[in-house]
Structure formats: C-alpha cells, structure tokens
Short mmCIF file of C-alpha atoms and ligand atoms in Angstrom, two decimals:
data_model
loop_
_atom_site.label_atom_id
_atom_site.label_comp_id
_atom_site.label_asym_id
_atom_site.label_seq_id
_atom_site.Cartn_x
_atom_site.Cartn_y
_atom_site.Cartn_z
CA UNK J 1 -72.38 58.09 -79.35
CA UNK J 2 -69.22 60.19 -80.47
CA UNK J 3 -65.90 60.01 -78.96
CA UNK J 4 -64.90 62.29 -76.14
CA UNK J 5 -61.57 62.38 -74.79
CA UNK J 6 -61.81 65.88 -73.30
CA UNK J 7 -59.96 66.13 -70.03
CA UNK J 8 -58.41 62.75 -70.09
CA UNK J 9 -54.87 61.81 -69.82
CA UNK J 10 -52.99 59.91 -72.25
CA UNK J 11 -50.66 57.40 -70.02
CA UNK J 12 -50.73 54.16 -71.80
CA UNK J 13 -52.95 52.43 -74.65
CA UNK J 14 -54.53 49.74 -72.00
CA UNK J 15 -56.42 52.55 -70.86
CA UNK J 16 -58.19 53.40 -74.30
CA UNK J 17 -60.86 51.37 -76.34
CA UNK J 18 -60.15 50.43 -79.86
CA UNK J 19 -62.56 52.98 -81.09
CA UNK J 20 -60.86 55.76 -78.97
CA UNK J 21 -57.49 54.84 -80.43
CA UNK J 22 -59.08 54.77 -83.89
CA UNK J 23 -60.50 58.14 -83.38
CA UNK J 24 -57.09 59.53 -82.57
CA UNK J 25 -55.46 57.79 -85.71
CA UNK J 26 -58.20 59.56 -87.83
CA UNK J 27 -57.59 62.94 -86.07
CA UNK J 28 -53.75 62.59 -86.64
CA UNK J 29 -54.60 61.91 -90.54
CA UNK J 30 -56.94 65.10 -90.54
CA UNK J 31 -54.26 67.40 -88.86
CA UNK J 32 -51.49 66.02 -91.33
CA UNK J 33 -53.73 67.34 -94.32
CA UNK J 34 -54.41 70.74 -92.48
CA UNK J 35 -50.67 71.23 -92.02
CA UNK J 36 -49.90 69.94 -95.70
CA UNK J 37 -52.35 72.19 -97.12
CA UNK J 38 -51.13 75.13 -94.98
CA UNK J 39 -54.53 75.69 -93.26
CA UNK J 40 -54.35 77.30 -89.97
CA UNK J 41 -55.55 75.39 -86.87
CA UNK J 42 -55.00 77.41 -83.83
CA UNK J 43 -57.71 75.69 -82.05
CA UNK J 44 -56.38 76.04 -78.47
CA UNK J 45 -55.28 79.66 -78.56
CA UNK J 46 -54.73 80.87 -75.08
CA UNK J 47 -53.81 77.54 -73.47
CA UNK J 48 -50.42 76.87 -72.08
CA UNK J 49 -48.68 73.25 -71.77
CA UNK J 50 -45.66 72.26 -70.07
CA UNK J 51 -42.98 69.66 -71.17
CA UNK J 52 -41.22 67.61 -68.46
CA UNK J 53 -38.12 65.89 -69.76
CA UNK J 54 -35.89 63.57 -67.48
CA UNK J 55 -34.40 61.91 -70.56
CA UNK J 56 -33.18 63.26 -73.84
CA UNK J 57 -35.08 63.75 -77.12
CA UNK J 58 -35.41 65.00 -80.48
CA UNK J 59 -38.68 63.71 -82.11
CA UNK J 60 -41.07 63.95 -78.97
CA UNK J 61 -39.79 67.41 -77.66
CA UNK J 62 -40.02 68.76 -81.28
CA UNK J 63 -43.28 67.30 -81.81
CA UNK J 64 -44.89 68.61 -78.60
CA UNK J 65 -43.30 71.97 -79.29
CA UNK J 66 -44.17 72.48 -82.92
CA UNK J 67 -47.77 70.79 -82.58
CA UNK J 68 -48.37 73.05 -79.34
CA UNK J 69 -47.23 76.29 -81.53
CA UNK J 70 -49.37 75.24 -84.58
CA UNK J 71 -52.34 74.73 -82.06
CA UNK J 72 -51.67 78.32 -80.80
CA UNK J 73 -50.59 77.30 -77.61
CA UNK J 74 -47.78 78.58 -75.17
CA UNK J 75 -44.96 75.75 -74.58
CA UNK J 76 -42.72 75.70 -71.57
CA UNK J 77 -39.93 73.16 -71.78
CA UNK J 78 -38.12 72.05 -68.47
CA UNK J 79 -34.94 69.90 -69.11
CA UNK J 80 -33.75 67.16 -66.81
CA UNK J 81 -31.58 69.65 -64.64
CA UNK J 82 -33.59 72.82 -64.41
CA UNK J 83 -36.83 71.71 -62.54
CA UNK J 84 -37.11 70.76 -58.76
CA UNK J 85 -39.09 67.76 -59.34
CA UNK J 86 -37.88 64.57 -57.61
CA UNK J 87 -34.99 66.26 -56.06
CA UNK J 88 -36.37 69.15 -53.88
CA UNK J 89 -40.02 68.39 -54.72
CA UNK J 90 -42.04 65.43 -54.72
CA UNK J 91 -44.08 64.51 -57.71
CA UNK J 92 -47.48 65.01 -56.16
CA UNK J 93 -46.43 68.59 -55.22
CA UNK J 94 -44.90 69.18 -58.59
CA UNK J 95 -48.29 68.14 -60.30
CA UNK J 96 -50.64 70.15 -57.99
CA UNK J 97 -48.17 73.40 -58.70
CA UNK J 98 -48.26 72.62 -62.52
CA UNK J 99 -51.63 71.93 -62.56
CA UNK J 100 -52.75 75.45 -61.54
CA UNK J 101 -50.60 77.17 -64.28
CA UNK J 102 -50.94 74.95 -67.21
CA UNK J 103 -53.57 73.44 -69.18
CA UNK J 104 -51.65 70.11 -69.85
CA UNK J 105 -48.62 68.13 -69.03
CA UNK J 106 -45.93 65.99 -70.83
CA UNK J 107 -43.78 63.92 -68.98
CA UNK J 108 -40.81 61.66 -70.25
CA UNK J 109 -38.84 59.91 -67.93
CA UNK J 110 -38.49 56.77 -65.78
CA UNK J 111 -41.19 54.53 -63.98
CA UNK J 112 -44.76 54.48 -65.55
CA UNK J 113 -45.65 55.03 -62.06
CA UNK J 114 -44.34 58.51 -62.00
CA UNK J 115 -46.28 59.71 -64.82
CA UNK J 116 -49.48 57.97 -63.18
CA UNK J 117 -48.87 59.79 -60.02
CA UNK J 118 -48.57 63.05 -61.91
CA UNK J 119 -51.73 62.49 -63.58
CA UNK J 120 -53.68 61.74 -60.30
CA UNK J 121 -52.44 65.06 -58.69
CA UNK J 122 -52.28 67.54 -61.53
CA UNK J 123 -56.08 68.13 -62.23
CA UNK J 124 -55.23 68.72 -65.88
CA UNK J 125 -54.47 66.12 -68.90
CA UNK J 126 -50.99 64.47 -68.53
CA UNK J 127 -49.42 62.78 -71.46
CA UNK J 128 -46.89 60.10 -71.28
CA UNK J 129 -44.02 60.94 -73.61
CA UNK J 130 -42.04 57.80 -72.77
CA UNK J 131 -41.40 55.75 -69.68
CA UNK J 132 -39.47 52.41 -68.92
CA UNK J 133 -42.61 50.55 -69.58
CA UNK J 134 -44.49 52.35 -72.24
CA UNK J 135 -44.43 54.89 -75.18
CA UNK J 136 -47.83 55.45 -76.06
CA UNK J 137 -47.54 58.69 -78.31
CA UNK J 138 -45.25 56.73 -80.70
CA UNK J 139 -48.16 54.30 -81.34
CA UNK J 140 -50.48 56.61 -82.77
CA UNK J 141 -47.98 57.84 -85.28
CA UNK J 142 -47.00 54.04 -85.89
CA UNK J 143 -50.47 52.67 -86.81
CA UNK J 144 -51.10 56.00 -88.70
CA UNK J 145 -47.98 55.25 -90.86
CA UNK J 146 -48.93 51.67 -91.28
CA UNK J 147 -52.51 52.56 -92.21
CA UNK J 148 -51.06 55.10 -94.73
CA UNK J 149 -48.91 52.29 -96.31
CA UNK J 150 -51.51 49.54 -96.29
CA UNK J 151 -54.93 51.28 -96.29
CA UNK J 152 -55.77 49.08 -93.33
CA UNK J 153 -54.77 47.42 -89.89
CA UNK J 154 -57.02 44.56 -89.16
CA UNK J 155 -55.45 41.33 -90.10
CA UNK J 156 -51.88 42.58 -90.82
CA UNK J 157 -48.93 40.80 -89.18
CA UNK J 158 -46.20 42.92 -87.23
CA UNK J 159 -43.13 41.51 -85.83
CA UNK J 160 -40.91 43.24 -83.46
CA UNK J 161 -37.17 41.95 -83.35
CA UNK J 162 -34.77 42.47 -80.64
CA UNK J 163 -35.28 43.70 -77.06
CA UNK J 164 -39.13 42.69 -77.02
CA UNK J 165 -39.24 44.02 -73.39
CA UNK J 166 -38.62 47.46 -73.87
CA UNK J 167 -41.22 50.43 -73.79
CA UNK J 168 -41.64 50.46 -77.52
CA UNK J 169 -42.08 46.63 -77.78
CA UNK J 170 -44.53 46.53 -74.95
CA UNK J 171 -46.60 49.44 -76.57
CA UNK J 172 -46.70 47.81 -79.86
CA UNK J 173 -47.91 44.49 -78.44
CA UNK J 174 -50.80 46.50 -76.78
CA UNK J 175 -51.64 48.52 -79.69
CA UNK J 176 -51.84 45.69 -82.23
CA UNK J 177 -54.01 43.64 -79.94
CA UNK J 178 -56.15 46.55 -79.50
CA UNK J 179 -56.68 47.23 -83.28
CA UNK J 180 -56.69 43.71 -84.63
CA UNK J 181 -53.15 43.36 -85.91
CA UNK J 182 -51.27 40.01 -85.19
CA UNK J 183 -48.21 40.83 -83.24
CA UNK J 184 -45.14 38.81 -82.80
CA UNK J 185 -42.42 39.29 -80.28
CA UNK J 186 -39.18 37.86 -81.87
CA UNK J 187 -35.99 37.92 -79.63
CA UNK J 188 -34.05 35.75 -77.25
CA UNK J 189 -36.07 34.21 -74.10
CA UNK J 190 -34.21 36.66 -71.76
CA UNK J 191 -35.71 39.56 -73.55
CA UNK J 192 -39.26 38.68 -74.07
CA UNK J 193 -41.95 40.72 -72.73
CA UNK J 194 -43.30 40.23 -69.23
CA UNK J 195 -45.70 37.09 -69.09
CA UNK J 196 -48.43 39.11 -67.29
CA UNK J 197 -48.49 41.78 -70.22
CA UNK J 198 -48.45 39.13 -72.77
CA UNK J 199 -51.54 37.49 -71.12
CA UNK J 200 -53.48 40.56 -70.58
CA UNK J 201 -52.67 41.44 -74.44
CA UNK J 202 -53.80 37.65 -75.44
CA UNK J 203 -57.24 38.35 -73.89
CA UNK J 204 -57.41 41.63 -75.42
CA UNK J 205 -56.30 40.28 -79.03
CA UNK J 206 -58.80 37.63 -78.55
CA UNK J 207 -61.67 40.19 -78.64
CA UNK J 208 -60.23 41.81 -81.58
CA UNK J 209 -59.63 38.63 -83.71
CA UNK J 210 -56.01 38.67 -83.74
CA UNK J 211 -53.14 36.80 -82.03
CA UNK J 212 -49.96 37.81 -79.72
CA UNK J 213 -47.23 35.10 -80.56
CA UNK J 214 -43.44 34.78 -79.17
CA UNK J 215 -40.57 33.39 -81.00
CA UNK J 216 -37.14 32.99 -80.67
CA UNK J 217 -36.73 31.86 -84.69
CA UNK J 218 -36.03 35.24 -86.62
CA UNK J 219 -37.29 33.58 -90.09
CA UNK J 220 -40.36 32.54 -88.11
CA UNK J 221 -41.00 36.04 -87.12
CA UNK J 222 -40.36 37.46 -90.78
CA UNK J 223 -42.64 34.90 -92.37
CA UNK J 224 -46.02 36.40 -93.34
CA UNK J 225 -44.99 39.60 -91.74
CA UNK J 226 -46.22 42.84 -93.10
CA UNK J 227 -44.21 45.24 -90.81
CA UNK J 228 -40.81 44.62 -89.51
CA UNK J 229 -39.91 46.86 -86.34
CA UNK J 230 -37.02 47.03 -84.23
CA UNK J 231 -35.59 49.39 -81.90
CA UNK J 232 -32.13 49.95 -80.07
CA UNK J 233 -30.81 47.12 -77.93
CA UNK J 234 -30.01 49.46 -74.68
CA UNK J 235 -32.60 51.92 -73.98
CA UNK J 236 -32.22 55.37 -72.02
CA UNK J 237 -31.80 54.77 -68.57
CA UNK J 238 -30.08 51.34 -68.69
CA UNK J 239 -26.19 51.26 -68.05
CA UNK J 240 -23.74 50.98 -70.85
CA UNK J 241 -22.41 47.95 -69.02
CA UNK J 242 -25.22 46.11 -70.69
CA UNK J 243 -24.07 46.28 -74.08
CA UNK J 244 -21.77 43.24 -74.12
CA UNK J 245 -24.72 41.02 -73.26
CA UNK J 246 -27.21 42.70 -75.36
CA UNK J 247 -24.92 42.29 -78.39
CA UNK J 248 -24.48 38.60 -77.50
CA UNK J 249 -28.18 38.10 -77.18
CA UNK J 250 -29.45 40.32 -79.83
CA UNK J 251 -27.16 39.93 -82.91
CA UNK J 252 -29.32 37.23 -84.28
CA UNK J 253 -32.30 39.67 -84.37
CA UNK J 254 -30.72 42.23 -86.16
CA UNK J 255 -32.99 43.21 -89.04
CA UNK J 256 -31.24 42.37 -92.41
CA UNK J 257 -32.10 42.36 -96.09
CA UNK J 258 -32.52 38.39 -95.78
CA UNK J 259 -35.13 38.90 -93.07
CA UNK J 260 -36.96 41.79 -95.09
CA UNK J 261 -36.89 39.38 -98.05
CA UNK J 262 -38.54 36.48 -95.98
CA UNK J 263 -41.37 38.78 -95.12
CA UNK J 264 -44.44 39.48 -97.41
CA UNK J 265 -43.55 41.00 -100.87
CA UNK J 266 -44.84 44.44 -99.90
CA UNK J 267 -43.65 44.28 -96.09
CA UNK J 268 -42.16 47.57 -94.84
CA UNK J 269 -39.41 48.37 -92.06
CA UNK J 270 -40.14 50.49 -89.10
CA UNK J 271 -37.98 51.93 -86.13
CA UNK J 272 -38.92 54.48 -83.83
CA UNK J 273 -35.67 56.13 -84.04
CA UNK J 274 -32.88 56.95 -82.99
CA UNK J 275 -31.05 53.80 -84.61
CA UNK J 276 -27.52 52.65 -84.61
CA UNK J 277 -27.56 51.54 -88.40
CA UNK J 278 -23.97 53.03 -88.69
CA UNK J 279 -21.14 54.16 -86.83
CA UNK J 280 -21.78 58.04 -87.19
CA UNK J 281 -23.06 58.29 -83.35
CA UNK J 282 -21.16 58.44 -80.34
CA UNK J 283 -22.49 55.02 -79.40
CA UNK J 284 -22.27 53.55 -82.68
CA UNK J 285 -18.51 54.44 -82.98
CA UNK J 286 -17.82 53.20 -79.43
CA UNK J 287 -19.49 49.68 -79.96
CA UNK J 288 -17.53 49.44 -83.56
CA UNK J 289 -14.38 49.87 -81.39
CA UNK J 290 -15.21 47.72 -78.48
CA UNK J 291 -16.97 45.00 -80.41
CA UNK J 292 -15.94 45.31 -83.84
CA UNK J 293 -19.67 45.64 -85.19
CA UNK J 294 -20.83 48.48 -87.35
CA UNK J 295 -24.43 48.13 -87.43
CA UNK J 296 -26.76 47.13 -84.25
CA UNK J 297 -30.14 46.49 -84.49
CA UNK J 298 -30.74 46.74 -88.29
CA UNK J 299 -28.39 47.06 -91.30
CA UNK J 300 -27.75 50.25 -92.95
CA UNK J 301 -28.87 48.65 -96.32
CA UNK J 302 -32.46 48.19 -94.47
CA UNK J 303 -32.55 51.49 -92.67
CA UNK J 304 -31.96 53.06 -96.29
CA UNK J 305 -34.01 50.77 -98.53
CA UNK J 306 -37.24 51.90 -100.21
CA UNK J 307 -39.37 49.63 -97.94
CA UNK J 308 -37.77 51.74 -94.96
CA UNK J 309 -40.68 54.02 -93.82
CA UNK J 310 -38.80 55.41 -90.64
CA UNK J 311 -38.91 59.20 -91.77
CA UNK J 312 -42.83 58.89 -92.38
CA UNK J 313 -43.10 57.72 -88.75
CA UNK J 314 -40.86 60.47 -87.58
CA UNK J 315 -43.04 62.99 -89.22
CA UNK J 316 -46.24 61.44 -88.08
CA UNK J 317 -45.05 61.87 -84.62
CA UNK J 318 -46.09 65.52 -84.81
CA UNK J 319 -49.43 64.98 -86.37
CA UNK J 320 -50.04 62.26 -83.83
CA UNK J 321 -49.20 64.25 -80.76
CA UNK J 322 -51.24 67.28 -82.11
CA UNK J 323 -54.14 64.84 -82.36
CA UNK J 324 -53.58 63.70 -78.80
CA UNK J 325 -53.36 67.15 -77.36
CA UNK J 326 -56.24 68.63 -79.20
CA UNK J 327 -58.55 65.50 -78.36
CA UNK J 328 -57.82 65.83 -74.65
CA UNK J 329 -57.77 69.96 -74.22
CA UNK J 330 -60.67 70.96 -76.72
N1 CP T 1 -38.88 57.93 -81.07
C1 CP T 1 -38.68 59.05 -80.20
O1 CP T 1 -39.44 59.00 -79.11
O2 CP T 1 -37.62 59.78 -80.43
P1 CP T 1 -36.88 60.95 -79.38
O3 CP T 1 -36.14 60.08 -78.25
O4 CP T 1 -35.89 61.65 -80.30
O5 CP T 1 -37.98 61.54 -78.82
N1 NVA T 2 -36.38 51.88 -76.41
C1 NVA T 2 -35.85 53.47 -76.65
C2 NVA T 2 -36.96 54.22 -77.23
C3 NVA T 2 -36.46 55.62 -77.56
C4 NVA T 2 -37.60 56.37 -78.45
C5 NVA T 2 -35.48 54.11 -75.14
O1 NVA T 2 -36.26 53.88 -74.29
O2 NVA T 2 -34.49 54.73 -75.30
#
C-alpha cells in the first residue's frame, strides 16, 4: 500500500515507520529537483499556515516561510513576544483558535509536551520545529544530505560528538535506528542520552539491522565513522551559567582534523548550525574572552574543510520542510 501522511502531525520520528521516513526523504529530493529546475509547484494554493516561535531561528523559520510560499500558501509568523500563548491563553485554547483559521501549525519552543498538546487540540497538522527533546524536521534534511553523499543510508556509521543528550542528538539516535544507520553517542557520561530513550532506540535498531552505542572515547567514536556530527554545547533555553561546566566536560569532544582523519577516508562533517567555530558571534567572543578558547564544538578548519557538508544540510532544511508540509496537508 502507498504511504499516506495526509492529516498527520509531525512531532517526533518515533511516531513514524522507516517507510514513512524514507517517503519524506524521497519527496524532499523531488522538491529539490523542482526548485533547482525552476518548475513551479504551487500545490497547496489557498491554504494558510502559522509559525509559532518561542525561540529564535534562522534556518527553520526561513525554510517554513520559503517552502510555504513556493507551495502557494499564506504564511503568518508569530514571534516569542507577540502571541498570547502561555501567558494569557492556554496551549489548548491557542490550538483550538489557530486550528479554526489555519491549515497547519509550526511550533518551536520548549517542552515536547507543549507541541503534543497543540496537536491534540488543533484539529490540523502540527509540525515540531524544535523542542527541548527533539528536532525532527532537521533529521529529514540530514538523512537526505547523507544519502546524497553516500548514495545509501543502511550500514553507515554516524557518530555524534559532544552534548549527546540534546534535541539534535536524541533525534539522530532515533532516525539512525529507524533507517539502519549505526549510531554512536560520543561524550562524557554526564551528557549521555537518557537511558530509556537509548533502550527504545536499541530495540528499534535491532529490527532494522543496526546498533546504538555509547562511548566516552573520541577516537573510538571516530573509528569507522562515515559521518561526524556535532552541535553547540549549550542549547537555546539553557542558562549561560552552564558554559563553564560544559566547556570542562565537552572540550575533549571538539571535532578536530585529527578526529576527522581517524574516521573513514570519505567521512563527512555535519552540524545542524548555528555553530561556534570562531569568535565572530557574541557568544563565541564572550567564551573567548572568559575562557580563552576561540573554537568550541568544532575547529574552524573542520567547519571550512572540503568534507564539511553543513551548507548542503542547511539548504536541505527547506526542501525537507516543504516535503513534510506537502505530505501532511495534501
Ligand atoms: N538548525 C536549525 O534549526 O537552525 P535555526 O535554529 O536557525 O532554525
Ligand atoms: N541544540 C540546539 C539546536 C539548534 C538548531 C538548540 O536547541 O539550541
């Protein structure tokens, strides 16, 4: 039977089968081709979507806006300060109001339970644009990027270095387990993914012929890896006071040229972005001044090297978010 995601919300990848995730990656590839060839695809003309952002964004917001416009839809953006949600109106009431006006709702913010509650009450598809726990739209872009580079996904090894319990690391563990990619979480024991999520992902991985491993040894993580992935050490919503401790814990897991060279010859470097690979940001400059280090989760050399595919990933956010919206709204 064909895949049909019409009317579904996109909240976390645990809710989707490997076939459904693969369908979204295929669709994203199709949309990329349409965009590159300048072929119009206003398939959702007349529909309207709303984007609720309780945290800042460049890629996710722009991807939803451009993808929405390319599909012919009206797009409304609500920033962290300009809606009543949470302060003067409950999540449940907000969902019931927006569901009457819009055909789909994107939410970026805090607890996963907020986006789940929105979806329970909205009556229209809700898309998770990042919560504290998960970042599922990023995963369709990342797996598309990996497939473009290697021509396959099954049997590859992806190692995540650093804060292995954040939203991106959690989501990578789930998507790898679903798609037959061997996942390795490489970080200090204090920042390892939650035991119950590891157990869930190991059971899924066993069904799909791959493994989920944890290591505190960076060289062990790099060995045999096809993808070296990292993310910032203090995520949005976490207090700035955490920097000192995170630097102490995570410095050994910075992705360097030595680590990249210890991986497979054709290994690639990935990062969801934004990245602190130099001091050209406020945070990068603050950390340099306070802690005397100018590169955080990866070196500038790795970020800028030929094996870095970070801007392909960023572009693919737009094609994959278009695929997710189209599949659930058509
Ligand atoms: N990767 C990502 O979600 O980027 P933004 O925070 O800029 O949306
Ligand atoms: N872990 C990061 C991802 C940003 C896309 C954060 O939540 O800030």
